[in-house]
CSV table of C-alpha atoms and ligand atoms in Angstrom, one decimal:
chain,number,residue,atom,x,y,z
A,15,MET,CA,0.0,0.0,0.0
A,16,GLY,CA,1.3,3.4,-0.9
A,17,LEU,CA,0.6,6.9,0.5
A,18,ALA,CA,-2.4,7.5,-1.9
A,19,GLU,CA,-4.1,4.3,-0.8
A,20,THR,CA,-3.4,5.2,2.9
A,21,GLY,CA,-5.1,8.5,2.3
A,22,ALA,CA,-8.1,6.9,0.6
A,23,ARG,CA,-8.7,4.7,3.7
A,24,LEU,CA,-8.8,7.4,6.3
A,25,GLN,CA,-11.7,7.8,8.7
A,26,HIS,CA,-11.1,11.5,9.2
A,27,VAL,CA,-8.4,14.2,9.4
A,28,ASP,CA,-8.2,16.7,12.2
A,29,LEU,CA,-6.5,20.1,11.9
A,30,LEU,CA,-5.4,21.4,15.3
A,31,ARG,CA,-4.1,24.9,15.7
A,32,VAL,CA,-1.7,25.0,18.7
A,33,ARG,CA,-0.2,28.0,20.5
A,34,MET,CA,2.9,27.3,22.7
A,35,PRO,CA,5.1,29.8,24.6
A,36,LEU,CA,8.7,29.7,23.5
A,37,VAL,CA,11.3,29.5,26.3
A,38,THR,CA,13.3,32.4,24.6
A,39,PRO,CA,11.8,34.7,21.9
A,40,PHE,CA,13.5,34.2,18.6
A,41,ARG,CA,14.7,37.1,16.5
A,42,THR,CA,15.9,36.9,12.9
A,43,ALA,CA,16.7,39.5,10.3
A,44,LYS,CA,12.9,39.4,9.4
A,45,SER,CA,10.9,38.3,12.4
A,46,TRP,CA,10.4,38.2,16.1
A,47,THR,CA,8.7,35.1,17.6
A,48,SER,CA,7.8,34.7,21.2
A,49,THR,CA,5.0,32.1,20.8
A,50,LYS,CA,5.0,29.0,18.6
A,51,GLU,CA,1.9,28.8,16.4
A,52,ALA,CA,1.6,25.6,14.5
A,53,LEU,CA,-1.0,23.5,12.7
A,54,LEU,CA,-0.9,19.8,13.6
A,55,VAL,CA,-2.4,17.4,11.1
A,56,HIS,CA,-3.8,14.2,12.7
A,57,VAL,CA,-5.1,11.4,10.5
A,58,VAL,CA,-6.8,8.2,11.6
A,59,THR,CA,-7.0,5.3,9.2
A,60,ALA,CA,-10.1,2.9,8.9
A,61,ASP,CA,-8.0,0.4,11.1
A,62,GLY,CA,-7.6,3.0,13.8
A,63,ILE,CA,-3.9,3.8,13.1
A,64,GLU,CA,-2.9,7.3,13.6
A,65,GLY,CA,-0.5,9.6,12.0
A,66,TRP,CA,0.8,13.0,12.8
A,67,GLY,CA,2.3,15.9,10.9
A,68,GLU,CA,3.3,19.4,11.7
A,69,CYS,CA,2.8,22.5,9.4
A,70,SER,CA,5.7,24.8,10.0
A,71,ALA,CA,4.2,27.9,8.4
A,72,GLN,CA,4.4,30.7,11.0
A,73,ALA,CA,1.8,33.1,12.3
A,74,GLU,CA,3.2,35.8,9.9
A,75,PRO,CA,4.6,35.3,6.3
A,76,THR,CA,8.2,36.5,7.1
A,77,TYR,CA,10.1,33.3,6.2
A,78,LEU,CA,7.6,31.3,4.0
A,79,ALA,CA,4.8,33.0,2.1
A,80,GLU,CA,2.4,30.9,3.8
A,81,THR,CA,0.9,31.4,7.3
A,82,VAL,CA,-0.8,29.2,9.8
A,83,ASP,CA,-4.2,30.6,8.5
A,84,THR,CA,-3.4,30.2,4.8
A,85,ALA,CA,-2.1,26.7,5.4
A,86,ARG,CA,-5.3,25.7,7.3
A,87,ILE,CA,-7.5,26.9,4.5
A,88,VAL,CA,-5.4,25.2,1.8
A,89,LEU,CA,-5.4,21.9,3.8
A,90,ARG,CA,-9.1,22.0,4.6
A,91,ASP,CA,-10.3,23.0,1.1
A,92,HIS,CA,-7.7,21.5,-1.3
A,93,LEU,CA,-5.1,19.2,0.1
A,94,VAL,CA,-7.1,17.0,2.6
A,95,PRO,CA,-10.0,16.5,0.1
A,96,ARG,CA,-7.4,15.2,-2.4
A,97,VAL,CA,-5.9,12.9,0.2
A,98,LEU,CA,-9.4,11.5,1.2
A,99,ALA,CA,-10.0,10.8,-2.6
A,100,GLY,CA,-6.7,9.1,-3.0
A,101,ARG,CA,-5.4,11.7,-5.3
A,102,SER,CA,-1.9,13.2,-5.6
A,103,LEU,CA,-0.8,16.2,-3.5
A,104,ASP,CA,1.2,17.4,-6.5
A,105,GLU,CA,-2.0,18.6,-8.0
A,106,VAL,CA,-1.6,21.6,-5.6
A,107,ARG,CA,1.0,24.2,-6.4
A,108,GLY,CA,3.2,25.9,-3.9
A,109,ASN,CA,1.8,25.9,-0.3
A,110,THR,CA,4.8,23.7,0.6
A,111,ALA,CA,4.5,23.8,4.4
A,112,ALA,CA,0.8,22.6,4.2
A,113,ARG,CA,1.8,19.9,1.7
A,114,ALA,CA,4.6,18.8,3.9
A,115,ALA,CA,2.4,18.6,6.9
A,116,VAL,CA,-0.2,16.3,5.4
A,117,GLU,CA,2.5,14.2,3.7
A,118,CYS,CA,4.2,13.7,7.0
A,119,ALA,CA,0.9,12.6,8.7
A,120,LEU,CA,0.2,10.1,5.9
A,121,LEU,CA,3.7,8.8,6.0
A,122,ASP,CA,3.5,8.4,9.8
A,123,ALA,CA,0.3,6.4,9.5
A,124,PHE,CA,1.5,4.3,6.6
A,125,LEU,CA,4.9,3.5,8.3
A,126,ARG,CA,3.2,2.7,11.6
A,127,ALA,CA,0.9,0.2,9.7
A,128,ASP,CA,4.0,-1.2,8.1
A,129,GLY,CA,6.1,-1.3,11.2
A,130,ARG,CA,9.0,0.8,9.7
A,131,SER,CA,10.6,3.9,11.1
A,132,LEU,CA,10.6,7.1,9.1
A,133,ALA,CA,14.4,7.3,9.3
A,134,ALA,CA,14.7,3.8,7.8
A,135,TRP,CA,12.3,4.6,5.1
A,136,LEU,CA,14.2,7.8,4.2
A,137,GLY,CA,17.4,5.9,4.0
A,138,GLY,CA,18.9,7.2,7.2
A,139,THR,CA,22.1,5.6,8.3
A,140,SER,CA,22.9,7.2,11.6
A,141,ALA,CA,21.6,6.1,15.1
A,142,THR,CA,22.3,9.6,16.4
A,143,VAL,CA,22.8,13.0,14.9
A,144,PRO,CA,24.9,16.0,16.1
A,145,ALA,CA,23.1,18.6,18.1
A,146,GLY,CA,23.1,22.1,16.7
A,147,VAL,CA,21.4,25.2,17.9
A,148,ALA,CA,20.4,28.4,16.2
A,149,LEU,CA,20.6,31.5,18.3
A,150,GLY,CA,18.5,34.6,17.4
A,151,ILE,CA,19.9,38.1,17.1
A,152,ALA,CA,20.8,39.3,20.6
A,153,GLU,CA,20.7,42.8,22.2
A,154,SER,CA,24.5,42.9,22.3
A,155,PRO,CA,27.6,40.8,21.4
A,156,ASP,CA,28.1,40.1,25.0
A,157,ALA,CA,24.5,38.8,25.5
A,158,LEU,CA,25.1,36.6,22.5
A,159,ARG,CA,28.5,35.4,23.9
A,160,GLN,CA,26.8,34.4,27.1
A,161,ARG,CA,24.0,32.4,25.4
A,162,ALA,CA,26.5,30.7,23.2
A,163,ALA,CA,28.6,29.8,26.2
A,164,SER,CA,25.6,28.1,27.9
A,165,TYR,CA,24.9,26.0,24.8
A,166,ALA,CA,28.6,25.0,24.3
A,167,ALA,CA,28.5,23.9,28.0
A,168,GLN,CA,25.5,21.7,27.2
A,169,GLY,CA,27.5,19.8,24.6
A,170,TYR,CA,26.3,21.6,21.5
A,171,GLY,CA,29.1,21.2,18.9
A,172,ARG,CA,27.6,23.6,16.5
A,173,ILE,CA,26.1,27.0,16.9
A,174,LYS,CA,24.3,29.0,14.2
A,175,LEU,CA,24.1,32.7,14.8
A,176,LYS,CA,21.3,34.8,13.1
A,177,ILE,CA,22.8,37.9,11.6
A,178,ALA,CA,21.6,41.0,9.8
A,179,PRO,CA,23.3,44.3,8.8
A,180,GLY,CA,24.5,46.0,12.0
A,181,HIS,CA,24.3,42.7,13.9
A,182,ASP,CA,27.0,40.6,12.5
A,183,VAL,CA,30.8,40.5,12.8
A,184,ASP,CA,31.1,41.8,16.4
A,185,GLY,CA,28.8,39.1,17.8
A,186,VAL,CA,30.4,36.3,15.8
A,187,ARG,CA,33.8,37.5,17.0
A,188,ALA,CA,32.7,37.6,20.6
A,189,VAL,CA,31.2,34.1,20.4
A,190,ARG,CA,34.3,32.7,18.6
A,191,ALA,CA,36.5,34.1,21.4
A,192,GLU,CA,34.2,32.5,24.0
A,193,VAL,CA,33.7,29.0,22.6
A,194,GLY,CA,37.1,28.5,20.9
A,195,ASP,CA,37.7,26.5,17.8
A,196,ASP,CA,36.1,23.2,18.9
A,197,VAL,CA,32.6,24.5,18.3
A,198,ALA,CA,31.5,24.9,14.7
A,199,LEU,CA,30.0,28.3,14.0
A,200,GLN,CA,27.6,29.1,11.2
A,201,VAL,CA,25.8,32.3,10.4
A,202,ASP,CA,22.4,32.9,8.8
A,203,ALA,CA,21.4,36.2,7.3
A,204,ASN,CA,17.9,35.2,6.0
A,205,GLY,CA,18.5,37.2,2.8
A,206,SER,CA,19.1,40.5,4.6
A,207,TYR,CA,22.3,41.7,2.7
A,208,ALA,CA,22.6,43.3,-0.7
A,209,PRO,CA,24.9,42.2,-3.5
A,210,ASP,CA,27.3,45.1,-2.8
A,211,ASP,CA,27.7,44.1,0.8
A,212,ALA,CA,30.6,41.6,-0.1
A,213,ALA,CA,33.2,43.6,1.9
A,214,LYS,CA,31.1,43.5,5.1
A,215,LEU,CA,30.6,39.7,4.7
A,216,ALA,CA,34.2,39.2,4.0
A,217,ALA,CA,35.0,40.3,7.5
A,218,LEU,CA,33.6,36.9,8.6
A,219,ASP,CA,36.3,35.1,6.6
A,220,ASP,CA,38.8,35.3,9.5
A,221,LEU,CA,36.5,33.9,12.1
A,222,GLY,CA,36.4,30.3,10.9
A,223,VAL,CA,32.7,30.3,10.0
A,224,GLN,CA,31.7,26.9,8.6
A,225,CYS,CA,29.1,28.5,6.2
A,226,ILE,CA,27.1,31.7,5.7
A,227,GLU,CA,23.5,30.8,5.1
A,228,GLN,CA,21.3,32.9,2.6
A,229,PRO,CA,23.3,36.2,2.6
A,230,LEU,CA,21.2,37.7,-0.3
A,231,PRO,CA,17.5,37.6,-1.1
A,232,ALA,CA,16.0,34.3,-2.3
A,233,ASP,CA,15.8,35.1,-6.0
A,234,GLU,CA,19.5,36.4,-6.3
A,235,VAL,CA,21.0,33.1,-7.4
A,236,ARG,CA,23.4,34.7,-9.9
A,237,ALA,CA,24.4,37.3,-7.3
A,238,HIS,CA,25.2,34.5,-4.8
A,239,ALA,CA,27.4,32.9,-7.4
A,240,LEU,CA,29.3,36.3,-7.8
A,241,LEU,CA,29.5,36.7,-4.0
A,242,ALA,CA,30.8,33.2,-3.6
A,243,ARG,CA,33.9,34.2,-5.6
A,244,GLU,CA,34.5,37.1,-3.2
A,245,LEU,CA,34.3,35.2,0.1
A,246,ALA,CA,36.4,32.4,1.6
A,247,THR,CA,33.4,31.3,3.8
A,248,PRO,CA,31.3,28.8,1.9
A,249,ILE,CA,27.8,29.9,1.0
A,250,CYS,CA,24.8,27.8,2.1
A,251,LEU,CA,21.4,28.4,0.3
A,252,ASP,CA,18.1,28.1,2.3
A,253,GLU,CA,15.2,30.3,1.1
A,254,SER,CA,16.5,30.1,-2.6
A,255,ILE,CA,16.2,26.3,-2.8
A,256,THR,CA,12.6,25.3,-3.4
A,257,SER,CA,13.2,22.0,-5.1
A,258,ALA,CA,15.8,19.4,-6.1
A,259,ALA,CA,15.9,21.0,-9.6
A,260,VAL,CA,16.6,24.4,-8.3
A,261,ALA,CA,19.2,23.0,-6.0
A,262,ALA,CA,21.0,21.3,-8.9
A,263,ASP,CA,20.9,24.6,-10.9
A,264,ALA,CA,22.2,26.6,-8.0
A,265,ILE,CA,25.1,24.2,-7.5
A,266,ASP,CA,25.9,24.3,-11.3
A,267,ALA,CA,25.8,28.1,-11.2
A,268,GLY,CA,28.4,28.1,-8.3
A,269,ALA,CA,26.0,29.9,-6.0
A,270,CYS,CA,26.4,27.6,-3.1
A,271,SER,CA,28.6,24.8,-1.8
A,272,VAL,CA,26.2,23.8,1.0
A,273,VAL,CA,22.4,23.4,0.8
A,274,SER,CA,19.9,23.7,3.6
A,275,VAL,CA,17.0,21.2,3.5
A,276,LYS,CA,13.7,21.9,5.1
A,277,ALA,CA,10.6,19.8,4.3
A,278,ALA,CA,8.3,22.8,4.9
A,279,ARG,CA,10.1,24.9,2.3
A,280,VAL,CA,10.2,22.2,-0.5
A,281,GLY,CA,6.8,20.5,-0.1
A,282,GLY,CA,7.7,17.5,2.0
A,283,LEU,CA,10.1,14.8,3.0
A,284,GLN,CA,10.0,13.0,-0.4
A,285,GLU,CA,11.3,16.2,-2.1
A,286,ALA,CA,13.7,16.7,0.8
A,287,ARG,CA,15.1,13.2,0.0
A,288,ARG,CA,15.4,14.1,-3.7
A,289,ILE,CA,17.4,17.3,-2.7
A,290,HIS,CA,19.6,15.2,-0.5
A,291,ASP,CA,20.3,12.7,-3.3
A,292,ARG,CA,21.0,15.4,-6.0
A,293,CYS,CA,23.4,17.2,-3.7
A,294,ARG,CA,25.1,14.0,-2.7
A,295,ASP,CA,25.5,13.1,-6.4
A,296,ALA,CA,27.1,16.7,-7.0
A,297,GLY,CA,29.3,16.2,-3.9
A,298,VAL,CA,27.7,19.0,-2.0
A,299,PRO,CA,26.8,18.5,1.7
A,300,VAL,CA,23.4,19.3,3.0
A,301,VAL,CA,22.4,20.7,6.4
A,302,ALA,CA,19.1,20.2,8.2
A,303,GLY,CA,17.1,23.4,8.6
A,304,GLY,CA,14.8,23.8,11.6
A,305,MET,CA,11.6,25.8,12.0
A,306,LEU,CA,11.2,25.9,15.8
A,307,GLU,CA,9.3,22.5,15.6
A,308,THR,CA,7.4,20.8,18.3
A,309,GLY,CA,8.2,17.3,19.1
A,310,ILE,CA,6.2,16.1,16.0
A,311,GLY,CA,8.2,18.1,13.5
A,312,ARG,CA,11.3,17.6,15.4
A,313,ALA,CA,11.0,13.7,15.1
A,314,ALA,CA,10.7,14.2,11.2
A,315,LEU,CA,13.6,16.6,11.2
A,316,VAL,CA,15.9,14.2,13.3
A,317,ALA,CA,14.9,11.3,11.0
A,318,MET,CA,15.7,13.4,7.9
A,319,ALA,CA,19.1,14.5,9.4
A,320,SER,CA,20.1,10.8,9.8
A,321,MET,CA,20.5,10.5,6.0
A,322,PRO,CA,24.2,10.1,5.1
A,323,ASN,CA,24.7,13.4,3.2
A,324,PHE,CA,23.8,15.5,6.2
A,325,THR,CA,27.5,15.8,7.0
A,326,ILE,CA,27.3,19.5,8.4
A,327,PRO,CA,25.4,19.7,11.7
A,328,GLY,CA,22.1,21.4,11.4
A,329,ASP,CA,19.4,23.1,13.4
A,330,VAL,CA,18.7,20.0,15.5
A,331,ALA,CA,18.4,21.1,19.0
A,332,ALA,CA,16.9,19.5,22.2
A,333,SER,CA,13.2,20.2,22.9
A,334,ASP,CA,14.1,22.3,26.0
A,335,HIS,CA,15.7,24.9,23.8
A,336,TYR,CA,12.2,25.8,22.7
A,337,PHE,CA,9.5,24.6,25.1
A,338,VAL,CA,9.0,23.8,28.8
A,339,ASP,CA,6.3,21.2,27.9
A,340,ASP,CA,6.3,19.6,24.4
A,341,VAL,CA,3.7,17.5,22.7
A,342,THR,CA,5.9,14.5,22.6
A,343,GLU,CA,8.5,13.1,25.0
A,344,PRO,CA,11.3,15.6,24.8
A,345,PHE,CA,14.4,15.2,22.6
A,346,VAL,CA,17.5,15.6,24.7
A,347,VAL,CA,21.2,16.0,24.0
A,348,GLU,CA,23.4,13.3,25.1
A,349,ASP,CA,27.1,13.6,24.5
A,350,GLY,CA,26.5,16.3,22.0
A,351,ARG,CA,24.0,14.3,20.0
A,352,LEU,CA,20.3,13.4,19.7
A,353,ARG,CA,18.9,9.9,19.3
A,354,VAL,CA,17.1,9.1,15.9
A,355,PRO,CA,13.7,7.5,16.9
A,356,THR,CA,13.6,3.9,15.8
A,357,GLY,CA,9.9,3.1,16.4
A,358,PRO,CA,7.4,2.8,13.6
A,359,GLY,CA,6.6,6.0,11.7
A,360,LEU,CA,7.8,9.1,13.5
A,361,GLY,CA,8.7,6.9,16.5
A,362,VAL,CA,7.4,9.3,19.1
A,363,VAL,CA,4.3,9.1,21.4
A,364,VAL,CA,2.1,12.2,21.0
A,365,ARG,CA,0.9,13.4,24.5
A,366,ASP,CA,-2.8,14.0,23.9
A,367,PRO,CA,-3.3,16.0,27.1
A,368,VAL,CA,-0.5,18.4,26.3
A,369,VAL,CA,-1.9,18.8,22.7
A,370,ALA,CA,-5.3,19.5,24.1
A,371,ARG,CA,-3.8,22.1,26.5
A,372,PHE,CA,-2.2,24.1,23.7
A,373,THR,CA,-5.0,23.7,21.1
A,374,VAL,CA,-6.8,26.9,20.4
A,375,ALA,CA,-9.0,25.7,17.5
A,376,ARG,CA,-9.7,22.4,15.7
A,377,GLU,CA,-11.7,21.2,12.7
A,378,ARG,CA,-12.4,17.7,11.5
A,379,ILE,CA,-12.6,16.7,7.8
A,380,ARG,CA,-14.3,13.5,6.8
A,381,PRO,CA,-14.5,11.7,3.5
B,418,LIG,MG1,18.1,29.8,7.2
């Protein structure tokens, strides 16, 4: 049985909007988030097998063009009806986070019925993945230094710092001086620099930064290729990479030497795997990108990161970096790594009372 057959055998699909306070507000070049808003997709098959997926669209369209509200409408009116009819999700254009969420819920149910883990189905080969944390823009270089020190002490071997014009080299330098050379540092600009900012970004070259993520706006693929010639620091593309085909073109153009993979940005785990494979064939490492996931999305993220070409540590942090109470058992860092779930499907148990406590709206869709 495949995913389409699983969809055609569902009893119902629930869309649950959850609102969870973040332990620490998260600031990027484009956004400020203090509360995690997500849409959880819960499917139940005719045999009573459940599947969960998380839609990583945010409350505001500052990273993806989708929001929690647009995703809910597209899921309710377009994606879920197709799933229930056994039709392909590829009939719907764009709306990648909504598609990724329902694909994940179907995969979870399908693999639970089949007794296989998501990591195994994806071709994952690692039992654990390195922990990495992304730190938002801080009030000062010293505040950033202190936060980085606490994560280094918890065993995180990779720290990614959000940067923006005016919040860049000084903070990175302070963190490098604090954590030394044993911690891998990456930076992420979320497209906030301009093509003529090359000299500013070249100041990062002396700080041993593993890669600079998305320095220029998403559509500037050619400008990234020109910038790559000016910088010693490798460029990683995130927002620019919307599919495996785009990833292959960006690599051919010399625009990046690392690719960030997020199921929500590319329409699901199947496309994420295609990007992983295309990059592997081109000799380009991939990095797992995070979206402040709850335990449901985190289980999918960790499974994805267990594939062999994820050789650069990604945004794979423990649950307590985000939430006091999570909707699954928490993911924890042990010896600098997170364990990849081995149980069927996502391999995590969803805590219904916690989900209920954070749910602010729900709707059920039946065949
Ligand atoms: Mg990014």
